[in-house]
Structure formats: C-alpha cells, structure tokens
Amino acid sequence: MAEIENKRTRKAKIALITGATVVICAFILAYFMLWPQSRAEFEVSSLLVSPSETFVGGNVTVSVKVRNIGNTEGTYKCTLMIDDVEVETKDVTLSPGEMKTVTFMIVKDTEGNYTIKVGELTAILTVYPKIFVGAYWEYEAEGWALTIHVEATIRSEVIEVSEENYTVVQTYTGGLGLEPRSNVFRFDEPIGLKTADNKEYIGEETISTTIGTRKVLHYYYYNVSEGIEWDYYVDKATNVVLLVIARGEGFSLEVRLSDTNVKWLK
C-alpha cells in the first residue's frame, strides 16, 4: 500500500510540475506576443520631385518625409535611386513618432526620362535640352512714342545651335516697324531677348508673369547716347528674360513674355 501511495504522490508531483511548466511557458509566449517590443519602424511618404520637368543642367530638388512609427529611437538610411542606381544616402535619426523631411539635390547633364526612387516610392523626372533648334519665345510689347500708342509682338526663334553659342532670329509684327534681325547668344547669357553686356545688377525680386509668380534677377542699364533707361527682369531659375521696361524722353515700352514652346520653362 505504501508503494502504491508513493507512486500516486510521484504522479501528482509530476502532473503539478508539468502543469506549472505549461502555465509559465504560456505566460512567456503571451508576453512576447502581446507586449510591445522596443524597435524603430519607418514610414516613407510624400515623394516630391521639383521641378518634375527641367532642362539639361537645371537644379532639381527631391524630397521625402520619413516618420518613425516604432516605439524607440532609430536611424533610417534614406537612399536616392535614379534608374535603379544608388546616387546618395542620408542617415536620419528619429524619435518615436517624429517625422523629418529629407532632401536631395540633383543635376542631370543628359536629356531623357529618369525614374526617381526613394524607399518604395517612385516618380519621373523629364530633362529637356536647354536650347534647341525651333525653340521660341514670344513677347508682347506695349508703350508710347510721344503721343503714339505702340503694340507689337516680338518672336525670338533659335535657328542654329553650336557647341559655343546659338543663333536667334527676331521678327516683329505690329507697330514697332522693325525688320527681322539675328543675334548670337552665349550659353551663359539671358535667354530670349538680347540684353546689354554692361548692365548693372540691382537685386532679386518677385514678379507676376504669364508663367506664374517668379523670382527674378533685376538688371539696369542706361543708354547715354539714346537717353533711354532699361530694366531687365530675368528668371532666376532658368535665365529667361521675362520682362523688359524701357523709358526715356517721350518714350516708354514694356515687353512681357507671352508664349513659348520650351516645356521646361512652363
């Protein structure tokens, strides 16, 4: 009887230990499954390529927002890819819930369409040739010569492009009474209309134009022999002449960009 009782006792102890072990294992499993673990997780959003259409040599900004959706501080390696090639990586350290904007600057020297990728987000950047045969800029001119009201259209069209410069033919319709003329431009000159070489830089301004509100570089030139003052307003981002204002004794003229087939400018 004592032996049977001992066996029953041993079985009870084994059952108790086994039950306790199961309970402990279940508790540990539940802890790791249900209790939040300390880790950083990142969410990438709002990929922006600005501008999405540009010209060869134009500055392009690529930005994304990175948020830490985890529960501890961590560092995310934010990598810019262009056509599946790694271009640049920036480390961004974020606290739980914190969001930062990561910005990259790129310049492309070849025309074409490029796939921009950051994280799992993609966008297309289109790069056009800056100057090409057939490119044109049209300007509406309006003013006064003594008591005569003058209105005209000035069209500048590229007819030849070389490695060193390009040639533009300007035609005039309306009241200016000028014959077509050709001008040779250097690539570093303002685009669209010829400006004085010895013009004075006044400063940076913001003006309203037919292609929207633009930041412009303001230049001034005084032609002593003709007694005419000239103000040139050149688009800061693209170097295109957007506005010209001329004034003198009994004379005033305002010339504004009105149309172009240059897609990157629009």
Tab-separated table of C-alpha atoms in Angstrom, residues 171-262:
chain	number	residue	atom	x	y	z
A	171	THR	CA	10.795	89.012	-86.005
A	172	TYR	CA	8.436	91.872	-85.220
A	173	THR	CA	4.745	92.223	-86.002
A	174	GLY	CA	2.692	95.272	-85.165
A	175	GLY	CA	3.727	98.844	-84.516
A	176	LEU	CA	7.493	98.682	-83.982
A	177	GLY	CA	8.250	98.751	-87.709
A	178	LEU	CA	11.488	96.767	-87.426
A	179	GLU	CA	12.957	94.311	-89.899
A	180	PRO	CA	13.890	90.767	-88.786
A	181	ARG	CA	17.338	90.556	-87.232
A	182	SER	CA	19.574	87.780	-85.967
A	183	ASN	CA	21.505	87.681	-82.699
A	184	VAL	CA	24.147	85.260	-81.492
A	185	PHE	CA	23.815	84.294	-77.827
A	186	ARG	CA	26.366	82.789	-75.487
A	187	PHE	CA	25.005	79.973	-73.359
A	188	ASP	CA	25.665	81.987	-70.197
A	189	GLU	CA	23.624	84.991	-71.407
A	190	PRO	CA	19.987	85.647	-70.501
A	191	ILE	CA	17.714	83.748	-72.895
A	192	GLY	CA	15.012	85.122	-75.203
A	193	LEU	CA	15.955	88.784	-75.711
A	194	LYS	CA	19.335	90.435	-76.052
A	195	THR	CA	20.372	92.450	-73.001
A	196	ALA	CA	23.154	94.982	-72.533
A	197	ASP	CA	26.503	93.404	-71.661
A	198	ASN	CA	27.416	96.121	-69.156
A	199	LYS	CA	24.109	96.124	-67.291
A	200	GLU	CA	24.135	96.693	-63.526
A	201	TYR	CA	22.764	94.080	-61.157
A	202	ILE	CA	20.136	95.624	-58.866
A	203	GLY	CA	18.918	92.651	-56.851
A	204	GLU	CA	16.452	89.801	-56.565
A	205	GLU	CA	12.705	90.428	-56.787
A	206	THR	CA	9.427	88.529	-57.169
A	207	ILE	CA	7.080	89.429	-60.018
A	208	SER	CA	3.869	88.100	-61.557
A	209	THR	CA	4.273	86.714	-65.100
A	210	THR	CA	2.320	84.674	-67.643
A	211	ILE	CA	4.044	81.548	-66.311
A	212	GLY	CA	3.230	82.334	-62.687
A	213	THR	CA	4.897	84.209	-59.860
A	214	ARG	CA	8.650	84.003	-60.364
A	215	LYS	CA	11.838	85.030	-58.618
A	216	VAL	CA	13.804	87.251	-60.970
A	217	LEU	CA	17.166	88.958	-61.158
A	218	HIS	CA	16.768	92.683	-61.806
A	219	TYR	CA	19.358	94.440	-64.019
A	220	TYR	CA	19.583	98.110	-65.033
A	221	TYR	CA	21.254	99.817	-67.992
A	222	TYR	CA	21.307	103.440	-69.103
A	223	ASN	CA	21.997	104.145	-72.760
A	224	VAL	CA	23.614	107.562	-72.648
A	225	SER	CA	23.562	108.183	-76.403
A	226	GLU	CA	19.833	107.436	-76.695
A	227	GLY	CA	18.840	108.739	-73.275
A	228	ILE	CA	16.901	105.534	-72.513
A	229	GLU	CA	16.862	103.564	-69.275
A	230	TRP	CA	16.418	99.802	-69.445
A	231	ASP	CA	15.287	97.434	-66.693
A	232	TYR	CA	15.641	93.700	-67.360
A	233	TYR	CA	13.934	91.048	-65.226
A	234	VAL	CA	15.499	87.616	-65.767
A	235	ASP	CA	14.050	84.402	-64.343
A	236	LYS	CA	16.383	83.228	-61.583
A	237	ALA	CA	15.735	79.516	-62.152
A	238	THR	CA	16.012	79.386	-65.957
A	239	ASN	CA	17.842	82.589	-67.032
A	240	VAL	CA	14.986	83.535	-69.404
A	241	VAL	CA	14.131	87.208	-69.859
A	242	LEU	CA	10.567	87.609	-68.563
A	243	LEU	CA	10.127	91.374	-68.585
A	244	VAL	CA	11.851	94.425	-70.059
A	245	ILE	CA	10.892	98.025	-69.280
A	246	ALA	CA	12.371	100.902	-71.284
A	247	ARG	CA	11.771	104.617	-70.705
A	248	GLY	CA	13.142	107.912	-71.960
A	249	GLU	CA	12.068	111.397	-73.018
A	250	GLY	CA	8.615	110.926	-74.611
A	251	PHE	CA	9.131	107.172	-74.805
A	252	SER	CA	8.048	104.167	-72.748
A	253	LEU	CA	7.846	100.495	-73.600
A	254	GLU	CA	7.030	97.328	-71.632
A	255	VAL	CA	7.885	93.925	-73.107
A	256	ARG	CA	6.485	90.784	-71.428
A	257	LEU	CA	6.932	87.101	-72.224
A	258	SER	CA	3.598	85.828	-73.570
A	259	ASP	CA	4.273	82.402	-75.094
A	260	THR	CA	6.954	79.751	-75.582
A	261	ASN	CA	7.282	76.144	-76.722
A	262	VAL	CA	10.046	75.477	-74.181
